Tab-separated table of C-alpha atoms in Angstrom:
chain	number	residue	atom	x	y	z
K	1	UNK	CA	30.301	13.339	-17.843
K	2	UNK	CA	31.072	11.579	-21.141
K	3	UNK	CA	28.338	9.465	-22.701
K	4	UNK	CA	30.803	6.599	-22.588
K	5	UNK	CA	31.379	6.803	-18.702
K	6	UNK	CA	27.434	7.385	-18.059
K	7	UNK	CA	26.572	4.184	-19.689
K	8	UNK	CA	28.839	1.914	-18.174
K	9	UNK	CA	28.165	3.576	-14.929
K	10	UNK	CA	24.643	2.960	-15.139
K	11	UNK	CA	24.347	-0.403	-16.932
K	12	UNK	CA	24.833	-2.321	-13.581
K	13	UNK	CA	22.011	-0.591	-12.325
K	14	UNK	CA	20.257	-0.682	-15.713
K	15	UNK	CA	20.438	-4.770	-16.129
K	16	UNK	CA	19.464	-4.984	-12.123
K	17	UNK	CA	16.397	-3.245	-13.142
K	18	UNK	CA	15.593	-5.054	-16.298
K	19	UNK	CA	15.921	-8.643	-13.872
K	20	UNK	CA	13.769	-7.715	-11.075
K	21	UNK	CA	11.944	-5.040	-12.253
K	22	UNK	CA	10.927	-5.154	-15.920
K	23	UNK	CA	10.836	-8.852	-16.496
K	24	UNK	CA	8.769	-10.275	-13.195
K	25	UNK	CA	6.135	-7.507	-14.536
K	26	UNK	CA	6.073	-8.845	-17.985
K	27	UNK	CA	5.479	-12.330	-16.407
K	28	UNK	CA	2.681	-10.966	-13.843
K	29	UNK	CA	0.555	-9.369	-16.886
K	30	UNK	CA	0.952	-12.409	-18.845
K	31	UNK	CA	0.076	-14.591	-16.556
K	32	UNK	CA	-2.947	-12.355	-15.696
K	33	UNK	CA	-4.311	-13.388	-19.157
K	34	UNK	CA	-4.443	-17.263	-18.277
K	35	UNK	CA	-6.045	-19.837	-15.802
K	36	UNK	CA	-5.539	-22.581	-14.463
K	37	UNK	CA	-6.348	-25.919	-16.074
K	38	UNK	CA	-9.507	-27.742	-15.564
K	39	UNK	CA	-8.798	-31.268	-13.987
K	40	UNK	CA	-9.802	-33.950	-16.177
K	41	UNK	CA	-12.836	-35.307	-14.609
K	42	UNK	CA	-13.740	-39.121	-15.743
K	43	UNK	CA	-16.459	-41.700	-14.505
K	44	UNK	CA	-14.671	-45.185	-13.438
K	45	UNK	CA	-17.247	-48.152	-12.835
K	46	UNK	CA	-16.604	-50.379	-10.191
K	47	UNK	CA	-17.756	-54.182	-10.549
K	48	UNK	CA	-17.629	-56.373	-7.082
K	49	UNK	CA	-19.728	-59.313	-6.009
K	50	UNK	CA	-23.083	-57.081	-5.663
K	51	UNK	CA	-23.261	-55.177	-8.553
K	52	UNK	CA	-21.398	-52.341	-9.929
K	53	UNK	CA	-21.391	-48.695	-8.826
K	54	UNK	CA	-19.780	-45.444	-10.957
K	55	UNK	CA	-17.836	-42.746	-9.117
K	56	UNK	CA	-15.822	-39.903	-10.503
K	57	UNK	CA	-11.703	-39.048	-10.321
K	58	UNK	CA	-9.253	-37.270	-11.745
K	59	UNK	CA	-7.519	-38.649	-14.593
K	60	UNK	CA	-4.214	-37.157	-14.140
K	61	UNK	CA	-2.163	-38.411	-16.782
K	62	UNK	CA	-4.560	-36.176	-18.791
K	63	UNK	CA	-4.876	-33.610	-16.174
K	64	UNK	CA	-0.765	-33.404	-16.815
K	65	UNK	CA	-1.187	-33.844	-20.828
K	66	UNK	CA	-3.023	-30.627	-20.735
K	67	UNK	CA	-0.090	-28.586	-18.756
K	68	UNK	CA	2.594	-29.936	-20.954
K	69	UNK	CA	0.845	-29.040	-24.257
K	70	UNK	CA	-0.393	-25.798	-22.584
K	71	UNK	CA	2.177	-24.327	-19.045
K	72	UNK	CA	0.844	-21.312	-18.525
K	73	UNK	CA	-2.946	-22.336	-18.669
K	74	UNK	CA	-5.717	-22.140	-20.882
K	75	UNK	CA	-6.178	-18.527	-22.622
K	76	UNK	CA	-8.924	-16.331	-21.421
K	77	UNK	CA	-8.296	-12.788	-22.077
K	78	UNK	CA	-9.587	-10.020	-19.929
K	79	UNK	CA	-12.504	-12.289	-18.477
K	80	UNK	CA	-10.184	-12.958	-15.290
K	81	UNK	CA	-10.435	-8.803	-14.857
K	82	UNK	CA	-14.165	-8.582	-15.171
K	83	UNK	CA	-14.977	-11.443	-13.037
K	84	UNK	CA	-16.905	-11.073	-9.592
K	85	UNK	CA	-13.305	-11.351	-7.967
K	86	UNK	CA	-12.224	-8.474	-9.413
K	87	UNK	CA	-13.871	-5.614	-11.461
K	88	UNK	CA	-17.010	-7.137	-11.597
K	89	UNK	CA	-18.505	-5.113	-14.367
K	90	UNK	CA	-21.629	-7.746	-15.256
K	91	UNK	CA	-22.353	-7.238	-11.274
K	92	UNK	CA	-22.025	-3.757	-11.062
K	93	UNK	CA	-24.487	-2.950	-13.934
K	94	UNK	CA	-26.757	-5.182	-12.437
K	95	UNK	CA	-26.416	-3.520	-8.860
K	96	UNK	CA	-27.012	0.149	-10.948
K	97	UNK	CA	-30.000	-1.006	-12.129
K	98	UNK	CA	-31.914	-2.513	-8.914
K	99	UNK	CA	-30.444	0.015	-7.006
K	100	UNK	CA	-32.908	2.616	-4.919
K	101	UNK	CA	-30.291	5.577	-6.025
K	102	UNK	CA	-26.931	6.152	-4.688
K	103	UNK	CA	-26.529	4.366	-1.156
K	104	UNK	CA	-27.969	1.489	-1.622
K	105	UNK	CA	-25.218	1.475	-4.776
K	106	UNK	CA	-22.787	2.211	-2.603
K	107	UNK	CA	-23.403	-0.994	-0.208
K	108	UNK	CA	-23.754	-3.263	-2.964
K	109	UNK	CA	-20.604	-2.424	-4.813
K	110	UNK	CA	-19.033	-2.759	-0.670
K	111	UNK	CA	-19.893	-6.538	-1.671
K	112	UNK	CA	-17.712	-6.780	-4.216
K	113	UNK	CA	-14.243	-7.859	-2.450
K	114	UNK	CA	-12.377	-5.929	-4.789
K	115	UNK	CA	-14.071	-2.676	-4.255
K	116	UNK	CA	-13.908	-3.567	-0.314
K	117	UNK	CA	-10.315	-3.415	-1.077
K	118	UNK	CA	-10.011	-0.658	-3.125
K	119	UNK	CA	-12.543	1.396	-0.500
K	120	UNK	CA	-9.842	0.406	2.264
K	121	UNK	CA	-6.972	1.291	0.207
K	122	UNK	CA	-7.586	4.161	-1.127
K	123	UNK	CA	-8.873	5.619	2.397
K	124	UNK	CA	-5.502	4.464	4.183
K	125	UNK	CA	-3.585	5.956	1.684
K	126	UNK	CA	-5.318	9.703	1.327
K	127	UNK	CA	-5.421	9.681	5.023
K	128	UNK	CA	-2.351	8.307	6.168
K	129	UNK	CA	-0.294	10.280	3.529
K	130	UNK	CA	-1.275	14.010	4.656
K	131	UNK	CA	-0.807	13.021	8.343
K	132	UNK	CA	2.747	11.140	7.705
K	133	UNK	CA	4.087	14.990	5.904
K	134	UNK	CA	2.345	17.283	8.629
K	135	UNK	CA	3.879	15.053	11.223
K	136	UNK	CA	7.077	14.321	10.272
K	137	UNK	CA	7.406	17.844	9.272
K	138	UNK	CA	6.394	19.277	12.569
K	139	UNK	CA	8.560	16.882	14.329
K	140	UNK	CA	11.593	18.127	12.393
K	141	UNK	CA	10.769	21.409	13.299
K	142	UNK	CA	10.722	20.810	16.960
K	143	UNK	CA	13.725	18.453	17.067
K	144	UNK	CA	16.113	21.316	15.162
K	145	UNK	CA	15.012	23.589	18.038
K	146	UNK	CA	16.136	21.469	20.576
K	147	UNK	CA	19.115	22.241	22.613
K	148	UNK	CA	22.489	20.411	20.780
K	149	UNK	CA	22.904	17.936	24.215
K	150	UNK	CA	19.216	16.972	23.505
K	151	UNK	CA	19.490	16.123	20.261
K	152	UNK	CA	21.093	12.779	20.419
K	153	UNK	CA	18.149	10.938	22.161
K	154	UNK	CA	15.713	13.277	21.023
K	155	UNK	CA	16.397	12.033	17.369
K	156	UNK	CA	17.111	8.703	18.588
K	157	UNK	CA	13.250	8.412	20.299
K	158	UNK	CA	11.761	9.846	17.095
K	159	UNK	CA	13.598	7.213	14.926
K	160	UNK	CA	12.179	4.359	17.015
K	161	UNK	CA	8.584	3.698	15.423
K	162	UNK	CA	10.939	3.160	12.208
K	163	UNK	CA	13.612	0.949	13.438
K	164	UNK	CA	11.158	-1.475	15.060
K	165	UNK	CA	10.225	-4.041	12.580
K	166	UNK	CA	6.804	-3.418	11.204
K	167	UNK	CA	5.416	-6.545	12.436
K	168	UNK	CA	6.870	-6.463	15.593
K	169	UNK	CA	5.718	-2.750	16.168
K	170	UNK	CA	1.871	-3.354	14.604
K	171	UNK	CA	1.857	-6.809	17.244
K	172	UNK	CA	2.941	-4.121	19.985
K	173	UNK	CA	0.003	-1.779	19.288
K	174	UNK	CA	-2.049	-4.645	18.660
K	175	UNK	CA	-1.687	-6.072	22.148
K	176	UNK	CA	-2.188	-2.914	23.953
K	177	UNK	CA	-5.225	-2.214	22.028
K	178	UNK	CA	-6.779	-5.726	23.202
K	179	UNK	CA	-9.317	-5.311	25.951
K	180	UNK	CA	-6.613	-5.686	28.726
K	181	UNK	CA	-4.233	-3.687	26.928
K	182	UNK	CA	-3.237	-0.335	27.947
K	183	UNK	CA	-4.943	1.527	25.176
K	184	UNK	CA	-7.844	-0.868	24.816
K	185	UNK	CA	-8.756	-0.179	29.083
K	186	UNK	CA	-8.175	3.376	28.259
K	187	UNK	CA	-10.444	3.548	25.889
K	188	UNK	CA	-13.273	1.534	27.817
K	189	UNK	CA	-12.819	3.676	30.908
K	190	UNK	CA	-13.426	6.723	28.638
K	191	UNK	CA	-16.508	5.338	26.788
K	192	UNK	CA	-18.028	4.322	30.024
K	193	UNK	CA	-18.312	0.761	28.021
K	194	UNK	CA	-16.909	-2.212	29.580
K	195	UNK	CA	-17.714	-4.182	26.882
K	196	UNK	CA	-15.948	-1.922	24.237
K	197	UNK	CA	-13.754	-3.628	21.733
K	198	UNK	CA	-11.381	-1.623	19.123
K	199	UNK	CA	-11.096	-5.369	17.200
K	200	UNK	CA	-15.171	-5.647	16.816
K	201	UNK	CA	-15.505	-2.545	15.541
K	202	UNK	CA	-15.051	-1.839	12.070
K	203	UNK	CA	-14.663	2.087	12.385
K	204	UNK	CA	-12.465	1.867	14.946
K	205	UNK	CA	-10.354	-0.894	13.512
K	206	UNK	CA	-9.707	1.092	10.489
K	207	UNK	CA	-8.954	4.360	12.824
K	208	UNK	CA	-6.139	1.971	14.588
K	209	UNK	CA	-4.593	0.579	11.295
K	210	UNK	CA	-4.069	3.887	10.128
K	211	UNK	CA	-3.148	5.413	13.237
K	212	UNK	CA	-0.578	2.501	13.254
K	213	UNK	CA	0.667	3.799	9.498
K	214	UNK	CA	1.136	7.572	10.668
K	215	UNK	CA	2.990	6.152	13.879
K	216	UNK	CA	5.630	3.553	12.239
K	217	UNK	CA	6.375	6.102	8.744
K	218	UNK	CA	6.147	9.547	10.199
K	219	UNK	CA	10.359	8.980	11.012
K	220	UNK	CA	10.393	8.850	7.387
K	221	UNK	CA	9.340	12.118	6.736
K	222	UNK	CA	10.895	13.274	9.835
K	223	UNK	CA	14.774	12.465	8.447
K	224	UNK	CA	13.904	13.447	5.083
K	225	UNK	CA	12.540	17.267	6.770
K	226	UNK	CA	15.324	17.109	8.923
K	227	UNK	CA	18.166	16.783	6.844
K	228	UNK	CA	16.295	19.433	4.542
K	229	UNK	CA	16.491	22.299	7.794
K	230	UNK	CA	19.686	21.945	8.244
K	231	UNK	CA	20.120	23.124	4.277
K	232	UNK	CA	17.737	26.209	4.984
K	233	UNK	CA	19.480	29.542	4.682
K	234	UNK	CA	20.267	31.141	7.593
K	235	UNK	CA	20.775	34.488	6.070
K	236	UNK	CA	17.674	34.779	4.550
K	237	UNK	CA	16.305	33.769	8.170
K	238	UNK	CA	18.119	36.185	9.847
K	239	UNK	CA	16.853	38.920	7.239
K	240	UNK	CA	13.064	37.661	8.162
K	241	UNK	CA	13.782	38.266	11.853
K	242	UNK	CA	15.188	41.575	11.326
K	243	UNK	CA	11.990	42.612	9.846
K	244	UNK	CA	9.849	41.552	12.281
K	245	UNK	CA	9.059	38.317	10.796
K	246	UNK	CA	7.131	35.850	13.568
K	247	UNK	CA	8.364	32.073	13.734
K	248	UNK	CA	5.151	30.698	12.106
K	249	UNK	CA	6.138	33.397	9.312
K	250	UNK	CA	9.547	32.583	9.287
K	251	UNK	CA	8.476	28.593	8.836
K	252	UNK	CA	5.331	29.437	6.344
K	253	UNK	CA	7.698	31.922	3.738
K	254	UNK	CA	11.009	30.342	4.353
K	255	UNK	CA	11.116	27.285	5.295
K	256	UNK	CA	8.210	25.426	3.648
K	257	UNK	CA	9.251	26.789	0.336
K	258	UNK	CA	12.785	25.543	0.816
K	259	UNK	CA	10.983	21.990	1.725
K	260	UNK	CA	8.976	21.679	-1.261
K	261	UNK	CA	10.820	19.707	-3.253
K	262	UNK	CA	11.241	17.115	-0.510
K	263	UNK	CA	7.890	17.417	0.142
K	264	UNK	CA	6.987	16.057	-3.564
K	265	UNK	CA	9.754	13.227	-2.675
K	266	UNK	CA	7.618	12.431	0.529
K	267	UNK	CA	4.505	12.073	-1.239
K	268	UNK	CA	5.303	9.947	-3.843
K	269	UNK	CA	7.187	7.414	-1.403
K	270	UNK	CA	4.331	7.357	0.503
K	271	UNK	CA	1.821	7.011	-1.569
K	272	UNK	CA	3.549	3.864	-2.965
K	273	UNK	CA	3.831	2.699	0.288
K	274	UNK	CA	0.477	3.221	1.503
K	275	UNK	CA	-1.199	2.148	-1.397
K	276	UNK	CA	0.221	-1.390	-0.671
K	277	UNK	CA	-0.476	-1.760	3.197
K	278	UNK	CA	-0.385	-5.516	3.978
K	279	UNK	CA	1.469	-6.047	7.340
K	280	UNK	CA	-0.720	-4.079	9.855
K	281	UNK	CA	-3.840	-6.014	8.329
K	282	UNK	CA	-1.972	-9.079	8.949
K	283	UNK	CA	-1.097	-7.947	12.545
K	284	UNK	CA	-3.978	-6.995	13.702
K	285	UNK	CA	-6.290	-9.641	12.456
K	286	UNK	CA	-8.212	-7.032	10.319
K	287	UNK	CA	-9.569	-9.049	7.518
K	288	UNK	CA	-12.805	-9.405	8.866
K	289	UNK	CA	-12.995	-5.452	8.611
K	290	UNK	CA	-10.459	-4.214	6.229
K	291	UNK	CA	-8.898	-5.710	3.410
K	292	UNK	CA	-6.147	-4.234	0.757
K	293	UNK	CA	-5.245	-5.490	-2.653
K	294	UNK	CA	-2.309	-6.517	-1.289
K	295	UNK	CA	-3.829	-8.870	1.346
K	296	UNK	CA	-6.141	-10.069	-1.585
K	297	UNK	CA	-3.163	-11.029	-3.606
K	298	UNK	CA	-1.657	-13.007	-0.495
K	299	UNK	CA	-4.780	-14.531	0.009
K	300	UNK	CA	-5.273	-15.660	-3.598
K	301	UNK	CA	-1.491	-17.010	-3.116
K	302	UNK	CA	-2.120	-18.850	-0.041
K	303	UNK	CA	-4.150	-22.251	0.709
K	304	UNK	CA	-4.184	-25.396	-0.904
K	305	UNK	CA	-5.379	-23.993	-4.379
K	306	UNK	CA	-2.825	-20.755	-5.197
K	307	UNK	CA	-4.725	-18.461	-7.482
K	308	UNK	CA	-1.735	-17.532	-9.251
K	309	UNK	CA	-4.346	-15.901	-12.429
K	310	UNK	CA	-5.967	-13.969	-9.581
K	311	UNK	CA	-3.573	-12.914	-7.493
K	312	UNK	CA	-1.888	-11.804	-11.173
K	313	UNK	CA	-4.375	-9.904	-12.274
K	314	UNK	CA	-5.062	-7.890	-8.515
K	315	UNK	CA	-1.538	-7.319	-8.529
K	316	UNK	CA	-1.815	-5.614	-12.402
K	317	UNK	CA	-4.759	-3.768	-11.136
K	318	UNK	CA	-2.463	-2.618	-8.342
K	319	UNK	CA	0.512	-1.077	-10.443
K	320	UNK	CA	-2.056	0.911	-12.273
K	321	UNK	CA	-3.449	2.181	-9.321
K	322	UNK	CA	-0.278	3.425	-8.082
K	323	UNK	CA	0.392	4.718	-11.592
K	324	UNK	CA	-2.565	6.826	-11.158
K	325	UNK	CA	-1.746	7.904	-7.703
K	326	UNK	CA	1.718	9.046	-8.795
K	327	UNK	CA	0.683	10.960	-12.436
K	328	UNK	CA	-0.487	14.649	-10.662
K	329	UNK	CA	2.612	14.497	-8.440
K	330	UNK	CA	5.361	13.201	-11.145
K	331	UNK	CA	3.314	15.675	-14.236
K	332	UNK	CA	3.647	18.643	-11.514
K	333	UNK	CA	7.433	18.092	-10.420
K	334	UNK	CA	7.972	17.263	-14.062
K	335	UNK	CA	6.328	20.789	-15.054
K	336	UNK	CA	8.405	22.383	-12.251
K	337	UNK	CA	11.720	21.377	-13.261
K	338	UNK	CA	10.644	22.089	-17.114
K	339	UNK	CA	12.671	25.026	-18.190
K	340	UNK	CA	10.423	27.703	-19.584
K	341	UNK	CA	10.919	29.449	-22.857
């Protein structure tokens, strides 16, 4: 392809990217780096027929004064990232240092609602990941072996946690988890516990939301695998079984290898995903037991007072999060496809 044709062919795509990728980004860190305004605060003294009293309001013509001269806020560096909101370094140290060694550590940093987050996050995401390939990959493998008229609905059925809107399918689960749900009356008849709640428990709430995750993107993986098998060579399977090769051989030294690659894509889609779980948390009414960093950004965005500085400075924390998640996997595939000298 001439340079000529490649540019104008992906300068649409380019300027697309620049709009409502680059730019809003720009704008997040920079607004990560201011606060909000103080509101001018002044005492007004009230004289009436017995005596005068002094109360306090907001004088907002210099309230406003102070947003004209100044839009995006008043300057404060970093301090918004080291507060107690967020990285909390001054409360950290201090936790270190009346700690009773590591445990006791551990619970106090749990009090920090960023590292509550982060804990949650980062435990939905290495969990849910592994279990989203394994699954999807082992339903591929079963559906391809299905006979052709079974296909059809076979495929259809496995699509179906995907096709169902997220919040729709996470209320769905949610409701038959509740106590006279179908799972949640299971699960008290096998416990023995009438009085056994999945939304009570924090263990067992995280064990549904990511037992929810696996469920809705394991389709994911599933067409991705699929659509890989059906690009597998069949005469290098052929040669396998005509030396004796078993099917779990044939899968482990044939198959998987051709997968690979789609493997890597996979991972890195859902580790992205995963790493910004919102809507199950908001489904299930989890925030009393799991929070992410992108339910802390929605909360810092909601209510009467929006936390824009906050909610700016979570959501910078959480690109370079995922930009650590994504290095091993993107330095690996870039070292793979690397020609060697």
């Amino acid at each position: 392809m001439k340079h000529s044709t490649f540019f104008w062919f992906v300068l649409p795509s380019a300027i697309l990217m620049l709009l409502f990728i680059a730019l809003p980004i720009v704008s997040v860190v920079t607004q990560s780096f201011y606060s909000a305004h103080e509101q001018v605060i002044v005492t007004v003294e009230n004289c009436g027929p017995f005596g005068c009293t002094e109360s306090t309001a907001v004088d907002q013509e210099a309230t406003q004064a102070l947003q004209d001269e100044e839009p995006l806020g008043k300057w404060v560096g970093t301090a918004i990232y080291t507060d107690r909101n967020h990285l909390a370094l001054g409360e950290i140290s201090d936790a270190w240092i009346s700690a009773d060694g590591l445990p006791d550590f551990g619970r106090s940093l749990m009090n920090l609602p960023f590292y509550k987050a982060m804990a949650f996050t980062l435990t939905y995401t290495f969990i849910v990941t592994p279990l989203t390939i394994i699954l999807g990959f082992f339903i591929a493998i079963a559906v391809n072996s299905v006979a052709q008229a079974l296909k059809g609905p076979t495929i259809f059925l496995s699509l179906l946690p995907m096709i169902v809107t997220p919040l729709v399918g996470s209320l769905i689960i949610f409701w038959m988890v509740d106590a006279r749900g179908v799972l949640g009356a299971g699960l008290q008849w096998l416990a023995s516990d009438p009085n056994l709640s999945v939304k009570a428990s924090t263990a067992m709430m995280w064990m549904m939301l990511m037992f929810y995750g696996v469920w809705h993107s394991a389709p994911f993986a599933f067409v991705v695998f699929y659509s890989g098998l059906q690009t597998v060579n069949t005469d290098t399977l052929e040669a396998a079984m005509i030396d004796g090769a078993s099917r779990w051989e044939r899968i482990r030294h044939v198959v998987i290898p051709h997968l690979f690659p789609l493997t890597t894509f996979v991972a890195l889609i859902q580790l992205m995903d995963n790493f910004r779980v919102f809507e199950p948390i908001v489904s299930f009414q989890a925030q009393a037991h799991a929070t992410s960093l992108s339910y802390a950004i929605f909360n810092d965005l909601g209510g009467e007072t929006r936390l824009l500085s906050s909610a700016a400075a979570t959501s910078v924390l959480t690109i370079i999060g995922v930009a650590i998640l994504l290095s091993p996997v993107m330095v690996r595939t870039y070292r793979d496809f690397t020609p060697r000298s």
